[in-house]
Amino acid sequence: MKCIVLGCGTVGTTAAMILSRSGIFSELYLADLSKENALKAANLCQLDESKAMTCDAGNVDELSALIKDFDVVLNCVGPFYEYGPKILKAAIKAGVNYVDICDDYDATVEQLKMDEEARKAGIKAVIGMGSSPGLANLLAKYAALHLFDETEAIDIYHAHGGEATEGAAVVKHRIHSMEMEIPVFLDGEFKTVKLFEESGKALEEEFEFPLIGKYWVYAYPHPETITLPKYINGVRRVTNLGLVLPPEYAELIKTLVRISMTSSPPIKVGEQIVDPLEFAVAFILFKRGELLKKAGITEPMGCVTVAVKGKKGGETKRYYFSLASRGMGMGEGTGIPAAIGAMLMGMGKVDGVGVMPPEACIDPIDALQLAQKILQAMGVERIPLIVEVEDDGGRREIDFREVFPQLG
């Protein structure tokens, strides 16, 4: 069975390293717009240089021809609002099963519109198989299936920062997320809010993340808010709130978006024509190191918490499922779930056909058991899953095996 990973940045390379050791695929290829990046990733994966390829993710016909002989394509090319729908279209045209880490709401909407095309082609396409969306969706699904008779609310919180490098595509994704209308599911209805208006500010809250601390988080346009209500029966509220660390870095990005620098047309500065967006991205990345140092952040750190509220036997509880770590960042946090999605696809453990979010087609325990196995191979004793419960006695941590005996 053959798999190809598109995009050899931090996330794609991490996923490829895991896939190369999994034994699930007989052949693994890596492709990137930059041959240098593909070769570097191949070297880290201990793959022959012939497994490194170049590709133009924006050319559907060219990409379709490149991937047509593969069984699974894992798409780690960002930003997804630009490339997600195009690469999925190429996979459908090639008739190849597909997995991606798309966390852009608008790209997800476009991808879901391709469901009928994917069904006709007979392919399985799992979209949004990262951390959030991805494992977050599956933790919510597990709670709804196994912990509650009625699920009332799902609130997803995420914070991360401190990665050794951060590319322009990541910054553009954040800017894009701040500029658009943000989908939320409140009182059983789909609504939109705007980050800098009262509708968005009303959702901001201070949240305590295990291991990394307490921070103010704000509304984020992630796909969970539009997919979870379709697959979790009876849920009345789904929100996604987060920030990038340190807070001063997040505020810098927010300020440039707020003053419309990132959406202004090109302007003439002296004899040069300058694109304000490109300048803003360069300035943000220029200031990043200084702000990390000022905040004392010297290593990657992150946490995604899924808070699920519901009733069991008439008693209301709220469970908090946190995947938290220090020393691991976005590469592992997104790359590991991406690899899990490709592995499950290769193992025949993705149910259904068409374009599907993780909660529609993946068993949460299958994914979590694979995550634990991968982390143990990396020298981590167990999956960094922290489980808390909130009831009349307040919020307190419990042994995760009480809730997930399959991971004991």
Coordinates of N, CA, C and O in Angstrom, one line a residue, residues 195-343:
L195 N -14.9 39.0 15.7 CA -13.9 39.0 16.8 C -13.9 40.4 17.5 O -13.9 40.4 18.7
F196 N -13.9 41.5 16.7 CA -13.7 42.8 17.3 C -15.1 43.5 17.6 O -15.0 44.7 18.1
E197 N -16.2 42.8 17.4 CA -17.5 43.4 17.8 C -18.0 42.8 19.0 O -17.5 41.8 19.5
E198 N -19.1 43.3 19.6 CA -19.6 42.8 20.8 C -20.0 41.4 20.8 O -20.0 40.6 21.8
S199 N -20.5 40.9 19.6 CA -20.9 39.6 19.5 C -19.8 38.6 19.7 O -20.0 37.5 20.4
G200 N -18.6 39.0 19.3 CA -17.4 38.1 19.5 C -16.9 38.3 20.9 O -16.5 37.3 21.6
K201 N -16.8 39.5 21.4 CA -16.3 39.8 22.7 C -17.1 39.1 23.8 O -16.6 38.8 24.9
A202 N -18.4 38.9 23.6 CA -19.3 38.3 24.6 C -18.9 36.8 24.8 O -19.2 36.3 25.9
L203 N -18.1 36.2 23.9 CA -17.7 34.8 24.1 C -16.3 34.7 24.8 O -16.0 33.6 25.2
E204 N -15.6 35.8 24.9 CA -14.3 35.8 25.4 C -14.3 35.4 26.9 O -15.3 35.8 27.6
E205 N -13.4 34.6 27.3 CA -13.3 34.2 28.8 C -11.9 33.8 29.2 O -11.1 33.5 28.3
E206 N -11.7 33.8 30.5 CA -10.4 33.4 31.0 C -10.5 31.9 31.3 O -11.4 31.5 32.0
F207 N -9.5 31.1 30.8 CA -9.6 29.7 30.9 C -8.3 29.1 31.5 O -7.2 29.5 31.1
E208 N -8.5 28.2 32.4 CA -7.3 27.5 33.0 C -7.0 26.3 32.2 O -7.7 25.3 32.2
F209 N -5.8 26.3 31.6 CA -5.3 25.2 30.8 C -4.4 24.3 31.7 O -3.4 24.9 32.3
P210 N -4.6 23.0 31.8 CA -3.6 22.2 32.6 C -2.2 22.4 32.0 O -2.0 22.5 30.8
L211 N -1.2 22.4 32.9 CA 0.2 22.5 32.5 C 0.7 23.8 32.0 O 1.8 24.2 32.2
I212 N -0.1 24.6 31.3 CA 0.4 25.8 30.7 C -0.2 27.1 31.3 O 0.4 28.2 31.0
G213 N -1.2 27.0 32.1 CA -1.7 28.2 32.8 C -3.0 28.8 32.3 O -3.7 28.2 31.5
K214 N -3.3 30.0 32.9 CA -4.6 30.6 32.7 C -4.5 31.8 31.7 O -3.6 32.6 31.9
Y215 N -5.3 31.8 30.7 CA -5.2 32.8 29.6 C -6.6 33.2 29.2 O -7.6 32.4 29.2
W216 N -6.7 34.4 28.7 CA -8.0 34.9 28.0 C -8.0 34.3 26.6 O -7.0 34.4 25.9
V217 N -9.1 33.7 26.2 CA -9.2 33.1 24.9 C -10.4 33.8 24.1 O -11.3 34.3 24.7
Y218 N -10.3 33.8 22.8 CA -11.3 34.5 22.0 C -11.8 33.5 20.9 O -11.3 32.5 20.6
A219 N -12.9 33.9 20.3 CA -13.6 33.1 19.3 C -12.7 32.8 18.1 O -12.1 33.7 17.6
Y220 N -12.8 31.6 17.7 CA -11.9 31.1 16.6 C -12.8 30.4 15.5 O -13.7 29.6 15.9
P221 N -12.7 30.7 14.3 CA -13.6 30.1 13.3 C -13.1 28.7 12.8 O -12.6 28.5 11.8
H222 N -13.2 27.8 13.7 CA -12.8 26.4 13.5 C -14.0 25.6 13.0 O -15.1 25.8 13.3
P223 N -13.7 24.5 12.2 CA -14.8 23.7 11.7 C -15.6 22.9 12.7 O -16.8 22.5 12.3
E224 N -15.1 22.7 13.9 CA -15.9 21.9 14.9 C -17.3 22.4 15.1 O -18.3 21.7 15.3
T225 N -17.4 23.8 15.0 CA -18.7 24.4 15.3 C -19.8 24.1 14.3 O -21.0 24.3 14.5
I226 N -19.3 23.7 13.1 CA -20.3 23.4 12.0 C -20.5 21.9 11.8 O -21.5 21.5 11.2
T227 N -19.5 21.1 12.2 CA -19.6 19.7 12.0 C -20.2 18.9 13.2 O -21.0 18.0 13.1
L228 N -19.7 19.3 14.4 CA -20.2 18.5 15.6 C -21.7 18.6 15.8 O -22.3 17.5 16.1
P229 N -22.4 19.7 15.6 CA -23.8 19.7 15.8 C -24.6 18.7 14.8 O -25.7 18.3 15.1
K230 N -23.9 18.4 13.7 CA -24.6 17.5 12.8 C -24.4 16.0 13.2 O -25.2 15.2 12.7
Y231 N -23.5 15.7 14.0 CA -23.2 14.3 14.4 C -23.4 14.0 15.9 O -23.3 12.9 16.3
I232 N -23.5 15.1 16.7 CA -23.8 14.8 18.2 C -25.2 15.2 18.4 O -25.6 16.4 18.5
N233 N -26.0 14.2 18.6 CA -27.5 14.4 18.7 C -27.8 15.2 20.0 O -27.3 15.0 21.1
G234 N -28.7 16.2 19.7 CA -29.2 17.0 20.8 C -28.4 18.1 21.4 O -28.9 18.9 22.2
V235 N -27.1 18.3 20.9 CA -26.3 19.3 21.5 C -26.8 20.7 21.1 O -27.3 20.9 20.0
R236 N -26.8 21.6 22.1 CA -27.3 22.9 21.9 C -26.3 24.0 21.7 O -26.6 25.2 21.4
R237 N -25.1 23.7 22.1 CA -24.0 24.7 22.0 C -22.7 24.1 21.6 O -22.3 23.1 22.2
V238 N -22.0 24.7 20.6 CA -20.6 24.3 20.3 C -19.8 25.6 20.0 O -20.2 26.3 19.1
T239 N -18.7 25.8 20.7 CA -17.9 26.9 20.5 C -16.4 26.5 20.4 O -16.1 25.4 20.9
N240 N -15.6 27.4 19.9 CA -14.2 27.1 19.8 C -13.5 28.4 20.1 O -13.7 29.4 19.5
L241 N -12.7 28.4 21.2 CA -12.0 29.6 21.7 C -10.5 29.3 21.8 O -10.2 28.2 22.3
G242 N -9.7 30.2 21.5 CA -8.3 29.9 21.6 C -7.4 31.2 21.5 O -7.9 32.3 21.3
L243 N -6.1 30.9 21.6 CA -5.1 32.0 21.3 C -3.8 31.4 21.0 O -3.5 30.2 21.3
V244 N -2.8 32.2 20.5 CA -1.5 31.7 20.3 C -0.6 32.4 21.4 O -0.9 33.5 21.8
L245 N 0.4 31.7 21.9 CA 1.2 32.2 23.0 C 2.5 32.8 22.4 O 3.0 32.3 21.4
P246 N 3.0 33.8 23.2 CA 2.5 34.4 24.3 C 1.3 35.4 24.0 O 1.2 35.8 22.8
P247 N 0.5 35.8 25.0 CA -0.6 36.7 24.7 C -0.2 38.0 23.9 O -1.0 38.5 23.1
E248 N 1.0 38.5 24.2 CA 1.5 39.7 23.6 C 1.6 39.5 22.1 O 1.4 40.4 21.3
Y249 N 2.0 38.3 21.7 CA 2.1 37.9 20.3 C 0.8 37.9 19.6 O 0.6 38.4 18.5
A250 N -0.2 37.3 20.3 CA -1.6 37.2 19.8 C -2.1 38.6 19.6 O -2.8 39.0 18.7
E251 N -1.8 39.5 20.6 CA -2.3 40.9 20.6 C -1.7 41.7 19.4 O -2.3 42.5 18.8
L252 N -0.4 41.4 19.1 CA 0.2 42.0 18.0 C -0.5 41.7 16.7 O -0.8 42.6 15.9
I253 N -0.8 40.4 16.5 CA -1.6 40.0 15.3 C -2.9 40.7 15.3 O -3.4 41.2 14.2
K254 N -3.6 40.6 16.4 CA -5.0 41.2 16.5 C -5.0 42.7 16.1 O -5.8 43.2 15.5
T255 N -3.9 43.4 16.6 CA -3.8 44.8 16.4 C -3.7 45.2 14.9 O -4.4 46.1 14.4
L256 N -2.8 44.4 14.2 CA -2.6 44.7 12.8 C -3.9 44.4 12.0 O -4.1 45.0 11.0
V257 N -4.6 43.4 12.4 CA -5.9 43.1 11.8 C -6.9 44.1 12.1 O -7.6 44.6 11.2
R258 N -6.9 44.6 13.3 CA -7.9 45.6 13.8 C -7.8 46.9 13.0 O -8.8 47.6 12.7
I259 N -6.5 47.3 12.7 CA -6.3 48.6 12.0 C -6.4 48.4 10.5 O -6.0 49.3 9.8
S260 N -6.8 47.2 10.1 CA -7.0 46.9 8.6 C -5.7 46.9 7.8 O -5.8 46.9 6.6
M261 N -4.6 46.8 8.4 CA -3.3 46.7 7.7 C -3.3 45.4 6.8 O -2.9 45.4 5.6
T262 N -3.8 44.3 7.3 CA -3.8 43.0 6.6 C -4.7 42.9 5.5 O -4.7 42.0 4.7
S263 N -5.7 43.9 5.4 CA -6.7 43.8 4.3 C -6.6 45.0 3.4 O -7.5 45.2 2.5
S264 N -5.6 45.8 3.5 CA -5.4 47.0 2.7 C -4.8 46.7 1.4 O -4.0 45.7 1.2
P265 N -5.1 47.5 0.3 CA -4.5 47.3 -1.0 C -3.0 47.7 -1.0 O -2.6 48.4 -0.1
P266 N -2.2 47.2 -2.0 CA -0.8 47.6 -2.0 C -0.7 49.1 -2.1 O -1.5 49.9 -2.6
I267 N 0.4 49.6 -1.4 CA 0.6 51.0 -1.4 C 2.1 51.3 -1.8 O 2.9 50.5 -1.7
K268 N 2.3 52.6 -2.2 CA 3.6 52.9 -2.7 C 4.4 53.6 -1.5 O 3.9 54.5 -0.8
V269 N 5.5 53.0 -1.2 CA 6.4 53.5 -0.1 C 7.7 53.9 -0.8 O 8.5 53.0 -1.2
G270 N 8.0 55.2 -0.9 CA 9.2 55.6 -1.7 C 9.0 55.2 -3.1 O 8.0 55.5 -3.8
E271 N 9.9 54.4 -3.6 CA 9.8 53.9 -5.0 C 9.3 52.5 -5.1 O 9.3 51.9 -6.2
Q272 N 8.9 51.9 -3.9 CA 8.5 50.5 -3.9 C 7.0 50.4 -3.7 O 6.4 51.2 -3.0
I273 N 6.4 49.3 -4.3 CA 5.0 49.0 -4.1 C 5.0 47.9 -3.0 O 5.7 46.8 -3.2
V274 N 4.4 48.2 -1.9 CA 4.4 47.3 -0.8 C 3.0 46.7 -0.5 O 2.0 47.4 -0.5
D275 N 2.9 45.4 -0.4 CA 1.7 44.7 0.0 C 1.6 44.7 1.5 O 2.4 44.1 2.2
P276 N 0.6 45.4 2.1 CA 0.5 45.5 3.6 C 0.4 44.2 4.3 O 1.0 44.0 5.3
L277 N -0.3 43.2 3.6 CA -0.4 41.9 4.3 C 1.0 41.2 4.4 O 1.4 40.7 5.4
E278 N 1.8 41.3 3.3 CA 3.1 40.6 3.3 C 4.0 41.4 4.3 O 4.8 40.7 5.0
F279 N 3.9 42.7 4.4 CA 4.7 43.4 5.4 C 4.2 43.0 6.8 O 5.1 42.8 7.7
A280 N 2.9 42.9 7.0 CA 2.4 42.6 8.3 C 3.0 41.2 8.8 O 3.4 41.0 9.9
V281 N 2.9 40.2 7.9 CA 3.4 38.9 8.2 C 4.9 38.9 8.5 O 5.3 38.3 9.5
A282 N 5.7 39.6 7.7 CA 7.1 39.7 8.0 C 7.4 40.4 9.3 O 8.3 40.0 10.0
F283 N 6.6 41.5 9.6 CA 6.8 42.2 10.9 C 6.5 41.3 12.1 O 7.2 41.3 13.1
I284 N 5.3 40.6 11.9 CA 4.9 39.7 13.0 C 6.0 38.6 13.3 O 6.4 38.4 14.5
L285 N 6.5 38.0 12.2 CA 7.5 37.0 12.4 C 8.8 37.6 13.0 O 9.6 37.0 13.7
F286 N 9.1 38.8 12.6 CA 10.3 39.6 13.0 C 10.2 39.8 14.5 O 11.2 39.7 15.3
K287 N 9.0 40.1 15.0 CA 8.9 40.4 16.5 C 8.7 39.2 17.3 O 8.8 39.3 18.6
R288 N 8.4 38.1 16.7 CA 8.0 36.9 17.4 C 9.1 36.4 18.5 O 8.8 36.2 19.6
G289 N 10.3 36.4 18.0 CA 11.4 35.9 18.9 C 11.6 36.8 20.1 O 11.7 36.3 21.3
E290 N 11.5 38.1 19.9 CA 11.6 39.1 21.0 C 10.4 38.9 22.0 O 10.7 38.9 23.3
L291 N 9.2 38.6 21.5 CA 8.1 38.5 22.4 C 8.1 37.1 23.2 O 7.7 37.0 24.3
L292 N 8.6 36.1 22.5 CA 8.8 34.8 23.2 C 9.8 34.9 24.3 O 9.6 34.4 25.4
K293 N 10.9 35.6 24.0 CA 12.0 35.8 25.0 C 11.4 36.6 26.2 O 11.7 36.3 27.4
K294 N 10.7 37.7 25.9 CA 10.1 38.5 27.0 C 9.2 37.8 27.9 O 9.1 38.0 29.1
A295 N 8.4 36.8 27.3 CA 7.5 36.0 28.1 C 8.1 34.8 28.8 O 7.5 34.1 29.5
G296 N 9.4 34.6 28.5 CA 10.1 33.5 29.1 C 9.7 32.1 28.5 O 9.9 31.1 29.2
I297 N 9.2 32.1 27.3 CA 8.8 30.8 26.7 C 10.0 30.3 25.9 O 10.5 30.9 24.9
T298 N 10.6 29.2 26.4 CA 11.8 28.7 25.8 C 11.7 27.3 25.1 O 12.6 26.8 24.6
E299 N 10.4 26.8 25.1 CA 10.2 25.5 24.5 C 8.7 25.5 24.0 O 7.9 26.3 24.4
P300 N 8.5 24.6 23.1 CA 7.1 24.5 22.6 C 6.2 24.1 23.8 O 6.6 23.3 24.6
M301 N 5.0 24.6 23.7 CA 4.0 24.2 24.8 C 2.6 24.4 24.2 O 2.4 25.2 23.3
G302 N 1.7 23.6 24.6 CA 0.3 23.7 24.1 C -0.7 22.8 24.8 O -0.3 21.9 25.5
C303 N -1.9 23.2 24.6 CA -3.0 22.4 25.2 C -4.3 22.6 24.4 O -4.6 23.7 24.0
V304 N -5.0 21.5 24.1 CA -6.4 21.6 23.6 C -7.3 21.0 24.6 O -7.0 19.8 25.1
T305 N -8.3 21.7 25.1 CA -9.2 21.1 26.1 C -10.6 21.1 25.5 O -11.1 22.1 24.9
V306 N -11.2 19.9 25.6 CA -12.6 19.7 25.1 C -13.5 19.6 26.3 O -13.4 18.6 27.1
A307 N -14.4 20.6 26.5 CA -15.3 20.5 27.7 C -16.7 20.1 27.2 O -17.3 20.8 26.4
V308 N -17.2 19.0 27.7 CA -18.4 18.5 27.3 C -19.4 18.4 28.5 O -19.1 17.8 29.5
K309 N -20.5 19.1 28.3 CA -21.5 19.1 29.4 C -22.7 18.3 29.0 O -23.2 18.4 27.8
G310 N -23.3 17.5 29.9 CA -24.4 16.7 29.6 C -25.0 16.1 30.9 O -24.6 16.4 32.0
K311 N -26.0 15.3 30.7 CA -26.7 14.6 31.8 C -26.6 13.1 31.6 O -26.7 12.5 30.6
K312 N -26.4 12.5 32.8 CA -26.4 11.0 32.9 C -27.2 10.6 34.1 O -26.9 11.0 35.2
G313 N -28.3 9.9 33.9 CA -29.2 9.5 35.0 C -29.8 10.7 35.7 O -30.0 10.7 36.9
G314 N -30.0 11.8 34.9 CA -30.6 13.0 35.5 C -29.6 13.9 36.2 O -29.9 15.0 36.6
E315 N -28.3 13.5 36.3 CA -27.3 14.3 37.0 C -26.5 15.0 35.9 O -26.0 14.4 34.9
T316 N -26.3 16.4 36.1 CA -25.5 17.2 35.1 C -24.0 17.2 35.5 O -23.7 17.5 36.7
K317 N -23.2 17.0 34.6 CA -21.7 17.0 34.8 C -21.1 17.7 33.6 O -21.7 17.7 32.5
R318 N -19.8 18.1 33.8 CA -19.0 18.6 32.7 C -17.7 18.0 32.8 O -17.0 18.1 33.8
Y319 N -17.3 17.3 31.7 CA -16.0 16.7 31.6 C -15.1 17.5 30.8 O -15.4 18.1 29.8
Y320 N -13.8 17.6 31.3 CA -12.8 18.4 30.5 C -11.7 17.4 30.1 O -11.1 16.7 31.0
F321 N -11.5 17.3 28.8 CA -10.5 16.4 28.3 C -9.3 17.3 27.7 O -9.6 18.0 26.7
S322 N -8.2 17.2 28.3 CA -7.1 18.0 27.9 C -5.9 17.2 27.4 O -5.4 16.3 28.0
L323 N -5.5 17.6 26.2 CA -4.2 17.0 25.6 C -3.2 18.2 25.8 O -3.2 19.1 25.0
A324 N -2.3 18.0 26.8 CA -1.4 19.1 27.1 C 0.0 18.6 27.2 O 0.3 17.5 27.6
S325 N 0.9 19.5 26.8 CA 2.3 19.1 26.9 C 3.2 20.3 26.9 O 2.9 21.4 26.4
R326 N 4.4 20.1 27.4 CA 5.5 21.1 27.3 C 6.7 20.3 26.6 O 6.9 19.2 26.9
G327 N 7.3 21.0 25.7 CA 8.4 20.3 25.0 C 7.9 19.8 23.6 O 8.7 19.4 22.8
M328 N 6.6 19.7 23.4 CA 6.0 19.4 22.1 C 5.1 20.5 21.7 O 4.4 21.1 22.5
G329 N 5.2 20.8 20.4 CA 4.4 21.9 19.9 C 3.4 21.5 18.8 O 2.9 20.4 18.7
M330 N 3.2 22.5 17.8 CA 2.3 22.2 16.8 C 2.7 21.1 15.9 O 1.9 20.3 15.3
G331 N 4.0 20.9 15.7 CA 4.5 19.8 14.9 C 3.9 18.4 15.3 O 3.3 17.7 14.6
E332 N 4.1 18.2 16.6 CA 3.6 16.9 17.2 C 2.1 17.0 17.4 O 1.4 16.0 17.1
G333 N 1.6 18.1 17.9 CA 0.2 18.2 18.2 C -0.7 18.1 17.0 O -1.8 17.5 17.1
T334 N -0.2 18.5 15.8 CA -1.0 18.3 14.6 C -0.5 17.1 13.8 O -1.3 16.4 13.2
G335 N 0.8 17.0 13.8 CA 1.4 15.9 12.9 C 1.1 14.5 13.4 O 0.9 13.6 12.5
I336 N 1.0 14.3 14.7 CA 0.6 12.9 15.2 C -0.8 12.6 14.8 O -1.0 11.5 14.2
P337 N -1.8 13.4 15.0 CA -3.2 13.1 14.6 C -3.2 12.9 13.1 O -4.0 12.0 12.6
A338 N -2.5 13.7 12.3 CA -2.5 13.6 10.9 C -2.0 12.2 10.5 O -2.6 11.5 9.6
A339 N -0.9 11.8 11.1 CA -0.4 10.4 10.8 C -1.4 9.4 11.2 O -1.6 8.4 10.5
I340 N -2.1 9.6 12.3 CA -3.1 8.6 12.8 C -4.2 8.5 11.8 O -4.7 7.4 11.4
G341 N -4.7 9.6 11.2 CA -5.7 9.6 10.2 C -5.3 8.8 9.0 O -6.1 8.0 8.5
A342 N -4.0 9.0 8.5 CA -3.5 8.2 7.3 C -3.4 6.8 7.7 O -3.7 5.9 6.9
M343 N -2.9 6.5 8.9 CA -2.8 5.1 9.3 C -4.1 4.3 9.4 O -4.3 3.2 8.9

